[in-house]
GROMACS .gro file of C-alpha atoms in nm:
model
  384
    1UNK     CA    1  -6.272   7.547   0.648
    2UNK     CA    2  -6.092   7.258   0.610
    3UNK     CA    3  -5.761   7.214   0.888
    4UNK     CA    4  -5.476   6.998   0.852
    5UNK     CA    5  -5.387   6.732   1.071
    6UNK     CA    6  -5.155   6.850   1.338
    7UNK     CA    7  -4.855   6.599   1.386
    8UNK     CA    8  -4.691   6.605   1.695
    9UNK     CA    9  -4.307   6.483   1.704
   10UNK     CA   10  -4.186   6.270   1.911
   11UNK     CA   11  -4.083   6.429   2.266
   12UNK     CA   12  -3.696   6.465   2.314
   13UNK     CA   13  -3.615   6.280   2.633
   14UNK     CA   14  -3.573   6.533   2.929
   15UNK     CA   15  -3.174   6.616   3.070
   16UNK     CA   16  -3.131   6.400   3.310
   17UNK     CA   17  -3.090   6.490   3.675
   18UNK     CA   18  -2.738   6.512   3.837
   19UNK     CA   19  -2.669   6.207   3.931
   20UNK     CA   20  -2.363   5.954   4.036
   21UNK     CA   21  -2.226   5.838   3.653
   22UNK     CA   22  -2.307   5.480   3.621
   23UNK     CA   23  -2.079   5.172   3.612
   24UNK     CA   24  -2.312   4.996   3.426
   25UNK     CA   25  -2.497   5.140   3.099
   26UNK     CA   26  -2.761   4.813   2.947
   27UNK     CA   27  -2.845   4.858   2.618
   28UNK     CA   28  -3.218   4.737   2.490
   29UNK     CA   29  -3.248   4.722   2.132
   30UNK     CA   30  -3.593   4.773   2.003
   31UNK     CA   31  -3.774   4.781   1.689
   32UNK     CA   32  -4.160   4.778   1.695
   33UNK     CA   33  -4.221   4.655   2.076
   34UNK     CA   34  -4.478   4.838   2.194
   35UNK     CA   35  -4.629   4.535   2.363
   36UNK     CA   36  -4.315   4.426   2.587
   37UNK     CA   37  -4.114   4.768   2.621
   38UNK     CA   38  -4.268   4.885   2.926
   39UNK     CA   39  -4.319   4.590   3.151
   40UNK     CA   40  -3.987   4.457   3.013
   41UNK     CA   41  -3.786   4.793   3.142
   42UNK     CA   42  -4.003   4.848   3.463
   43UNK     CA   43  -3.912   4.506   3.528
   44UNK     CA   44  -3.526   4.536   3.460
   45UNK     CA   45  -3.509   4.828   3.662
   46UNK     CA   46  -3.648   4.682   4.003
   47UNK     CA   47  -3.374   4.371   3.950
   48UNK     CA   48  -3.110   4.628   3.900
   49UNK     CA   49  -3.241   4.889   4.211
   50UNK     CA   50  -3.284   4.612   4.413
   51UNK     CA   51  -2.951   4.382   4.326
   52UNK     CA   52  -2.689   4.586   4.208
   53UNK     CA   53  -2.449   4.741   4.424
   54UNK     CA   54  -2.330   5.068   4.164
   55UNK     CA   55  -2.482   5.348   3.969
   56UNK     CA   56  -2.639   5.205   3.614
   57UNK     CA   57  -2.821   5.331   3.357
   58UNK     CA   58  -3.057   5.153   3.114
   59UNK     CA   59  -3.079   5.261   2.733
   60UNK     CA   60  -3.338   5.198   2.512
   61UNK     CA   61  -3.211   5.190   2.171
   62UNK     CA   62  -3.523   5.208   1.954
   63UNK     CA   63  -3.395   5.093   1.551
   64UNK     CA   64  -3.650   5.269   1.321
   65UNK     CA   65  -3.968   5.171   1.516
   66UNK     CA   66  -4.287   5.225   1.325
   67UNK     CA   67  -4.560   5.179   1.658
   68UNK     CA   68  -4.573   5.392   1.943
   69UNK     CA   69  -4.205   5.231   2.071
   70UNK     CA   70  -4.023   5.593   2.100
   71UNK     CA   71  -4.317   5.756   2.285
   72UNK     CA   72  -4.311   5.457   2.536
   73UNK     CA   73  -3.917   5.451   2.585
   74UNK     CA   74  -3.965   5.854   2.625
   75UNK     CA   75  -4.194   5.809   2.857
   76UNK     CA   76  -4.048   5.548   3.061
   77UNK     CA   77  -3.695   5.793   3.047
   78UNK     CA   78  -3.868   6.068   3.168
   79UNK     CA   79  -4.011   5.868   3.488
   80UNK     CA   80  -3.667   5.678   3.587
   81UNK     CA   81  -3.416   5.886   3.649
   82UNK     CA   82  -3.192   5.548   3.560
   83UNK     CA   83  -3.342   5.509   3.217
   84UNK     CA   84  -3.234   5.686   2.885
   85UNK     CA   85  -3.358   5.641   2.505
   86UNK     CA   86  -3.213   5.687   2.195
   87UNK     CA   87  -3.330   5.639   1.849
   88UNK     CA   88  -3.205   5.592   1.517
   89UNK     CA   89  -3.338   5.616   1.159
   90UNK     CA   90  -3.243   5.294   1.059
   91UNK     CA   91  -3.272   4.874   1.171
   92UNK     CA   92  -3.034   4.653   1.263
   93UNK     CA   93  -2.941   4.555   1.638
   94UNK     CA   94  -2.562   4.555   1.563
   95UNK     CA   95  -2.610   4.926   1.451
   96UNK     CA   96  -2.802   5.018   1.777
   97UNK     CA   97  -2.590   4.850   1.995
   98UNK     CA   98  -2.324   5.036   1.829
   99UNK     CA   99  -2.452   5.396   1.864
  100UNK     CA  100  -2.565   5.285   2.232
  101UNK     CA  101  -2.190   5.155   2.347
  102UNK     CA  102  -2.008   5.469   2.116
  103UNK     CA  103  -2.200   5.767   2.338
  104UNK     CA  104  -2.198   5.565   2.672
  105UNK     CA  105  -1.911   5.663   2.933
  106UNK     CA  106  -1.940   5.400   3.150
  107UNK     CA  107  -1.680   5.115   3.228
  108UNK     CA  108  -1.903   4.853   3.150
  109UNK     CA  109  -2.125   4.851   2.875
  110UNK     CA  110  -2.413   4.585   2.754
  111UNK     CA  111  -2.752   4.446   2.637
  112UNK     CA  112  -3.005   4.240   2.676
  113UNK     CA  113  -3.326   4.111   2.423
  114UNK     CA  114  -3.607   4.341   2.545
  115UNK     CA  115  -3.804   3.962   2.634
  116UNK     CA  116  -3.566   3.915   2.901
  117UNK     CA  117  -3.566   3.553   2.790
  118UNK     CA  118  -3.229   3.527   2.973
  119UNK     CA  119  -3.269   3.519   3.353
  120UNK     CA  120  -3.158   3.815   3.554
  121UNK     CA  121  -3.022   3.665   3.824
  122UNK     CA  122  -2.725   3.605   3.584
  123UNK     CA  123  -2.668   3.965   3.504
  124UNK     CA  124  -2.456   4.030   3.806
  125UNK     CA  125  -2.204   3.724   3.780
  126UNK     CA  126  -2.218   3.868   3.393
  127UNK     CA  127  -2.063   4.213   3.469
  128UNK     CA  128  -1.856   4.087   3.796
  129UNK     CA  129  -1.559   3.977   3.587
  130UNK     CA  130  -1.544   4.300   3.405
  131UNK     CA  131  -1.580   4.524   3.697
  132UNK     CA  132  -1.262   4.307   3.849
  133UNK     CA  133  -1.068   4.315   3.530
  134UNK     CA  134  -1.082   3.951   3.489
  135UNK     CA  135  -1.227   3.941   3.183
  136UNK     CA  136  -1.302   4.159   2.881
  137UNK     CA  137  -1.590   4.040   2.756
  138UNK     CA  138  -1.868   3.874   2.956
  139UNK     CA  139  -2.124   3.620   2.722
  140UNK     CA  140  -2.424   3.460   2.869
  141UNK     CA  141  -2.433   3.062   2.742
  142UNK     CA  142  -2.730   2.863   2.665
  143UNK     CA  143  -2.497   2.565   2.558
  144UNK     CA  144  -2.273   2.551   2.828
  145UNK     CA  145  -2.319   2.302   3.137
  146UNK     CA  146  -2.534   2.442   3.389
  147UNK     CA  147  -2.790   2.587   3.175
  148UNK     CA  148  -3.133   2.565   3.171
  149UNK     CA  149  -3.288   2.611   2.865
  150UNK     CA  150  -3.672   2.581   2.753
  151UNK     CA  151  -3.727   2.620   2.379
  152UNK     CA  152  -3.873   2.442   2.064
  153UNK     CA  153  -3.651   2.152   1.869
  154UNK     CA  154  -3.639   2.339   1.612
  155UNK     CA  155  -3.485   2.672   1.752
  156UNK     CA  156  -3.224   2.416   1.957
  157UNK     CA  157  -3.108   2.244   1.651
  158UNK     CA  158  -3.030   2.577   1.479
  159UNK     CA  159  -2.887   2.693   1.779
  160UNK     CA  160  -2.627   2.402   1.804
  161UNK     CA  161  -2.572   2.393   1.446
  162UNK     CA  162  -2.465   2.778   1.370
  163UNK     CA  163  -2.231   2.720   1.689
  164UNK     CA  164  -2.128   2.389   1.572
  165UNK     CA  165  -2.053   2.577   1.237
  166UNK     CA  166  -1.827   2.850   1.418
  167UNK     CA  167  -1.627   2.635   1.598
  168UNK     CA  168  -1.560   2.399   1.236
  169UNK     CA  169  -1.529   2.732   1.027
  170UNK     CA  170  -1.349   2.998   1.263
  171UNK     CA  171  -1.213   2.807   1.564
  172UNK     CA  172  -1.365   2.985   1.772
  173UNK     CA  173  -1.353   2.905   2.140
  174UNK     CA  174  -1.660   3.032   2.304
  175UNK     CA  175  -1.998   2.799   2.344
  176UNK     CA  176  -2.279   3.077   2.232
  177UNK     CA  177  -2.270   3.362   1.966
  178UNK     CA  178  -2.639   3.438   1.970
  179UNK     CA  179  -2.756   3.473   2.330
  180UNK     CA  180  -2.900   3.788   2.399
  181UNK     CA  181  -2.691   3.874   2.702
  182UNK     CA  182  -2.336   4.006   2.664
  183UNK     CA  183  -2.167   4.307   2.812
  184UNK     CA  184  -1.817   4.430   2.760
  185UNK     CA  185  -1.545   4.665   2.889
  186UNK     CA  186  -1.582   4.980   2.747
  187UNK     CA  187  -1.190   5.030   2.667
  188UNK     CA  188  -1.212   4.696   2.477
  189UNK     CA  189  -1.529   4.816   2.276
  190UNK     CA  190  -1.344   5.091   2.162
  191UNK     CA  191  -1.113   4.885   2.020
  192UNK     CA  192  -1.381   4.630   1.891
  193UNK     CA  193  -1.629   4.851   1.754
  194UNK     CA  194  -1.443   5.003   1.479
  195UNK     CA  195  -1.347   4.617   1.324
  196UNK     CA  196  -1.713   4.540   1.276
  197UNK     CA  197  -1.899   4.586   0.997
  198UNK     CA  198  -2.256   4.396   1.111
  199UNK     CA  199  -2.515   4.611   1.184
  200UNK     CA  200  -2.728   4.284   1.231
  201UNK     CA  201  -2.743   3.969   1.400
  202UNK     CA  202  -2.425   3.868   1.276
  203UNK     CA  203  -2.280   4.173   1.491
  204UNK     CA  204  -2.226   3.954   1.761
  205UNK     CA  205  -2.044   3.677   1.638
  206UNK     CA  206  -1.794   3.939   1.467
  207UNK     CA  207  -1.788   4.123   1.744
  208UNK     CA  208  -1.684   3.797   1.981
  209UNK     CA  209  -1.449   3.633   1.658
  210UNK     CA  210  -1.241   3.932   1.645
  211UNK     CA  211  -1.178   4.001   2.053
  212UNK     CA  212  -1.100   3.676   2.076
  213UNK     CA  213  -0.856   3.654   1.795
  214UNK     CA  214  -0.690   3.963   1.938
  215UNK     CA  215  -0.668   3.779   2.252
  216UNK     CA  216  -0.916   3.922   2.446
  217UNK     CA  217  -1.028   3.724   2.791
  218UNK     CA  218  -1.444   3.617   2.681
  219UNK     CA  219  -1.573   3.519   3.014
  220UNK     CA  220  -1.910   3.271   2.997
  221UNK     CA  221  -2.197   3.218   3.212
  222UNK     CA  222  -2.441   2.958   3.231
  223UNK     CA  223  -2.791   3.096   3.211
  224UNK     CA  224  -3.163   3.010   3.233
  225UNK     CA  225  -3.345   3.082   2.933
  226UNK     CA  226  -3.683   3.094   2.814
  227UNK     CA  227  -3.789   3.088   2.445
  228UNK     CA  228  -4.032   3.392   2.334
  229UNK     CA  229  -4.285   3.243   2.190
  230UNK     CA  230  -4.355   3.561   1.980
  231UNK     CA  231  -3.993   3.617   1.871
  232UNK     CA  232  -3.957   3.864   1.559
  233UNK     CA  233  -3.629   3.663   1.423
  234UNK     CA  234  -3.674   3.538   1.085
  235UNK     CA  235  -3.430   3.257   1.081
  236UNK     CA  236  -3.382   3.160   0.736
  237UNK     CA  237  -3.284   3.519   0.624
  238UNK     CA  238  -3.135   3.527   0.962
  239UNK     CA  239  -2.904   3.224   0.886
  240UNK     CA  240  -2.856   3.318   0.529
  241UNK     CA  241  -2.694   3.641   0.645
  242UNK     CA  242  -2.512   3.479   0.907
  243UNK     CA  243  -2.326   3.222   0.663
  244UNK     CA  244  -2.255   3.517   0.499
  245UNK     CA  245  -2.091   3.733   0.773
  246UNK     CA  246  -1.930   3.407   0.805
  247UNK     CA  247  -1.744   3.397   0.432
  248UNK     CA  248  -1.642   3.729   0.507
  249UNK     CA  249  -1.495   3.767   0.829
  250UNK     CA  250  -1.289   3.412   0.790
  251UNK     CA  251  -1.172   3.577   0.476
  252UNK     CA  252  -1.031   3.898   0.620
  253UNK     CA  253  -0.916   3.650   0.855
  254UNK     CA  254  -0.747   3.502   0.633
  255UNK     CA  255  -0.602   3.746   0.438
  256UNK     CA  256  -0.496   3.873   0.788
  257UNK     CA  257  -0.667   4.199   0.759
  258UNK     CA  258  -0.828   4.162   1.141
  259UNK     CA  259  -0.593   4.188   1.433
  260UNK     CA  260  -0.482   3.853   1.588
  261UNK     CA  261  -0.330   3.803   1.905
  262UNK     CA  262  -0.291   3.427   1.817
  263UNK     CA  263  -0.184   3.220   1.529
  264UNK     CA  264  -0.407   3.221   1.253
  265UNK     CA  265  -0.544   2.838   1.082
  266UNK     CA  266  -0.436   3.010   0.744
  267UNK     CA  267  -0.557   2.696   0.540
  268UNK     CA  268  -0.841   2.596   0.734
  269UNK     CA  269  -1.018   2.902   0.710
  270UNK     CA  270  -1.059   2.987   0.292
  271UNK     CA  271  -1.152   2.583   0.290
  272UNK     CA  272  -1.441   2.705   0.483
  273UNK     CA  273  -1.525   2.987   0.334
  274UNK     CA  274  -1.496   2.797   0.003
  275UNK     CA  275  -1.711   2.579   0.167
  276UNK     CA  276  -1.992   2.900   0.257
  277UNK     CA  277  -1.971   2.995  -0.071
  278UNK     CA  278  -2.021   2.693  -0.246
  279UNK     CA  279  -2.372   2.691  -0.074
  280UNK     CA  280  -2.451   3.059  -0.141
  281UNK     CA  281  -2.372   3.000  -0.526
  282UNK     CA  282  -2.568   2.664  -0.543
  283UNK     CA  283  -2.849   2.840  -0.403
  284UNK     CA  284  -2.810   3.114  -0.741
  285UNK     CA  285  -2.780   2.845  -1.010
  286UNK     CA  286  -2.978   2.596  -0.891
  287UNK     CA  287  -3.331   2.734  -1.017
  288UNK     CA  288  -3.162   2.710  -1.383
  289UNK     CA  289  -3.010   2.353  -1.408
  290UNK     CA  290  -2.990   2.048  -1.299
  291UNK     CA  291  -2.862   1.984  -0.891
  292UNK     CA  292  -2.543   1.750  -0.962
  293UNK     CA  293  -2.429   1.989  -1.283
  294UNK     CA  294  -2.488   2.300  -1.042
  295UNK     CA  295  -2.330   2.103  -0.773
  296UNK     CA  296  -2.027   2.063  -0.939
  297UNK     CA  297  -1.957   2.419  -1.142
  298UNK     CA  298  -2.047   2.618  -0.850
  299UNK     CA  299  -1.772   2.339  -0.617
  300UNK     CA  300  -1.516   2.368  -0.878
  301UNK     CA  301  -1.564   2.771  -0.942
  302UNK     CA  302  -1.505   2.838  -0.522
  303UNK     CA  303  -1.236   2.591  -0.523
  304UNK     CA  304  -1.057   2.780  -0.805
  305UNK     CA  305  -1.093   3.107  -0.666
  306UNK     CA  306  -1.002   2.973  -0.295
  307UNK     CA  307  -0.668   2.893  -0.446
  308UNK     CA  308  -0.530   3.214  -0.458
  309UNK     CA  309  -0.616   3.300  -0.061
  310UNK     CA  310  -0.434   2.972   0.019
  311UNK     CA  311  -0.072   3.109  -0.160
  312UNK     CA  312  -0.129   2.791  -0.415
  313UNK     CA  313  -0.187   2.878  -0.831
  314UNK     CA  314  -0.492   2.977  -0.950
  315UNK     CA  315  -0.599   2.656  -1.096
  316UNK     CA  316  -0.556   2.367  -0.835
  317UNK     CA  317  -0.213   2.199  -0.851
  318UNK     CA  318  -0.221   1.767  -0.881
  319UNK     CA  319  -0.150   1.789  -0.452
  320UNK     CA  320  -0.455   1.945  -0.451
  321UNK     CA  321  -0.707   1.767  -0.671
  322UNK     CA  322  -0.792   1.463  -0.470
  323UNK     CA  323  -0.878   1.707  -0.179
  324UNK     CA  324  -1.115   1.852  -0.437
  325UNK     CA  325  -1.220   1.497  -0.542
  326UNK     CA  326  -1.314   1.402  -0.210
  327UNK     CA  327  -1.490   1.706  -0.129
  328UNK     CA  328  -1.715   1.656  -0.509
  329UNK     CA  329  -1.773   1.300  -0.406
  330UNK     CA  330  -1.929   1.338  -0.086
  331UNK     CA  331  -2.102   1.656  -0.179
  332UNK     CA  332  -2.257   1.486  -0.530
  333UNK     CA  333  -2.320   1.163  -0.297
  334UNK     CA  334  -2.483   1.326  -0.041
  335UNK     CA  335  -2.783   1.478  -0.294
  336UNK     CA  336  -2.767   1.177  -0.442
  337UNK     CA  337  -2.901   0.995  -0.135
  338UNK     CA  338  -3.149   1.303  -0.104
  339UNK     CA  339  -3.320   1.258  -0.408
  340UNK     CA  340  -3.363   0.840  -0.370
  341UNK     CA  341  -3.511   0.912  -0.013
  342UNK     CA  342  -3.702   1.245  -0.098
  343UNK     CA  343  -3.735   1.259  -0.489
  344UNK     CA  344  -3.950   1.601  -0.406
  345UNK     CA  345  -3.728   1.767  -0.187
  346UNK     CA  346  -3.666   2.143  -0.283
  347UNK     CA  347  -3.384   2.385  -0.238
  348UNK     CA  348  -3.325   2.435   0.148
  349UNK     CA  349  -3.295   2.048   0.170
  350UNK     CA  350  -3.059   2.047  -0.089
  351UNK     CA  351  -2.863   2.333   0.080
  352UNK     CA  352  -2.880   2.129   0.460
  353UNK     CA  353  -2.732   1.834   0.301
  354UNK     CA  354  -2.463   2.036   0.126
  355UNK     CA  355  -2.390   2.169   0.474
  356UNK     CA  356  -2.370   1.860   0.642
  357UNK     CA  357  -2.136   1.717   0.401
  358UNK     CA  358  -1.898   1.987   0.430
  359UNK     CA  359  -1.935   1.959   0.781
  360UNK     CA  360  -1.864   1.592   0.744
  361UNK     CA  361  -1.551   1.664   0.585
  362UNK     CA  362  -1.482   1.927   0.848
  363UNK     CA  363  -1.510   1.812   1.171
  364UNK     CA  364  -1.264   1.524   1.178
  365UNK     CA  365  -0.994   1.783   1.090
  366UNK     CA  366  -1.156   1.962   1.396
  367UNK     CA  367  -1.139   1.715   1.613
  368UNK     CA  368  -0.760   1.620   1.547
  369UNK     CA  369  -0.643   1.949   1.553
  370UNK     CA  370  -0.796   1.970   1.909
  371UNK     CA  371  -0.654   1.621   1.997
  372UNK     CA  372  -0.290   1.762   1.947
  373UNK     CA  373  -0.354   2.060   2.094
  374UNK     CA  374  -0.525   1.991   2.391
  375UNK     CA  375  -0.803   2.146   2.561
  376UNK     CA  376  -0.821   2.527   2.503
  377UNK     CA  377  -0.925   2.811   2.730
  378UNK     CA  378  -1.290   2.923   2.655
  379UNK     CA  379  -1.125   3.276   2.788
  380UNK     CA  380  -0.930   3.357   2.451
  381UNK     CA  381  -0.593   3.392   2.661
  382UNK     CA  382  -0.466   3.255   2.945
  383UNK     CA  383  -0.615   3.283   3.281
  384UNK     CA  384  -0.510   3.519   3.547
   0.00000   0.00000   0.00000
């Protein structure tokens, strides 16, 4: 007689023991890390029993795993008293670190990559600021002086370029979106949580746009990082998503539909998104004509419908045409030169040099604006 397979479910995580609440509650976010879960958390516990001075708790926020992930985080919660799991049915860091920050009571809540790329010994001077009330928001910094950083060319130049990006785009203030090692106050992620809409890499940036638009304090610390070799980030959806996030959250910007605690660069901010979506709609048309007629419909189409945002008419006033001019020129120009030096160059070269020539056109408004108004506070308001 033929049986059926018996399927055991995943074990439910024990209640925990009565215990001091923590200060601290780190989130991991995990999806399929079977291979560095355990060593990774064993690992971050020691640092934490051994160097921190207050009750913590570590949470393993497993995103959909497929492997053995939430039988290893069960495992490891059942054995440290100091260690929790949760897990949800569907991906996306931004929507794990969500659920993990929502149900946590502590003061301070926030997360780390599950590589520990970042160096611990910056975790305390990370949550320090909060625990004083300093700051707000704590952000570890690859990019800032002081770091130490080991990683591939290729992972640094898209590094400095999405930040680069922000700073032309958004205005933002702060050196590094993307490094893995932020924490937060948890009376300010109550306020911050329900603004974003990311539930993926993006969720960061939003998350650090909006506080600091709202005025926020965004303390940063210089870290030591090491690149993981075997990193699951696949950067060109990755960065396609993030100039996406991008369009939209300068837009609600814009449109002043997200809090601000500071003036808002009403113009500069469509321009850029104009800018975003110029690329995003090249990127449609381009398989079905020719690069300088796509080039020009899909600059003229975002220019028209950025019009609007700005308070001007729907079709772009004589003020506004050489502006437009300009920006055709260099753009057309720029795959012009592209095609003489590369005649076999394909569609993500065409889209980089699209980028840089809006970023051309970009950064010497940047860099005036911050001529005349001097050097700005990396701490979103002013210091205490």
């Amino acid at each position: 007689m033929n049986r059926l397979p018996v399927i055991l479910p995943v074990p439910a995580p024990p209640p925990p023991a009565h215990r001091a609440e923590p200060v601290l509650d780190l989130a991991v976010p995990v999806f399929n890390e079977e291979a560095d879960l355990e060593p990774s958390v064993r690992r971050l516990h020691a640092h934490l029993r051994e160097t921190f001075p207050y009750p913590f708790r570590i949470t393993v926020a497993d995103n959909a795993s497929t492997d053995a992930t939430p039988l290893i985080a069960a495992r490891l919660a059942a054995e440290l008293p100091e260690v929790e799991w949760i897990r949800l049915a569907e991906k996306g860091r931004g929507r794990a670190l969500r659920a993990a920050w929502s149900a946590s009571s502590a003061p301070v809540v926030g997360y780390l990559d599950v590589d520990l790329s970042t160096g611990l010994t910056a975790l305390l001077p990370l949550v320090a600021p909060l625990l004083s009330g300093h700051s707000d928001l704590a952000i570890g910094t690859r990019l800032a002086p002081g770091a130490r950083v080991v990683r591939g060319p290729k992972r640094e130049a898209v590094s400095r370029c999405y930040n680069v990006l922000l700073r032309c785009t958004l205005s933002v203030g702060f050196s590094d979106a993307q490094c893995g090692f932020k924490a937060v106050r948890r009376d300010a992620a109550a306020r911050l949580l329900p603004l974003v809409r990311d539930t993926g890499w993006f969720f960061d940036t939003e998350l650090l746009v909006i506080a600091e638009r709202a005025g926020l304090r965004i303390h940063e610390v210089p870290v030591d990082w090491v690149d993981d070799p075997d990193s699951r980030v696949d950067l060109l959806p990755t960065a396609l998503a993030d100039l996406r996030g991008i369009a939209r959250v300068g837009l609600a910007l814009a449109r002043g539909a997200l809090p601000s605690g500071r003036p808002s660069r009403s113009h500069a901010v469509p321009v850029t998104v104009m800018a975003l979506a110029h690329l995003l709609l090249y990127a449609a048309l381009r398989p079905a004509a020719a690069a300088q007629a796509v080039n020009a419909l899909s600059l003229m189409a975002c220019w028209v419908l950025a019009q609007p945002v700005l308070g001007r008419p729907p079709l772009p006033a004589p003020p506004a045409l050489p502006a437009l001019a300009a920006r055709l020129a260099v753009t057309a120009g720029s795959l012009a030169l592209l095609r003489h030096a590369a005649p076999g160059a394909g569609l993500r070269a065409e889209l980089a040099v699209l980028a840089a020539a809006h970023l051309s056109l970009a950064l010497p408004v940047a860099v005036a604006r911050s001529a005349r108004g001097g050097r700005r506070c990396r701490t979103g308001s002013a210091a205490s």
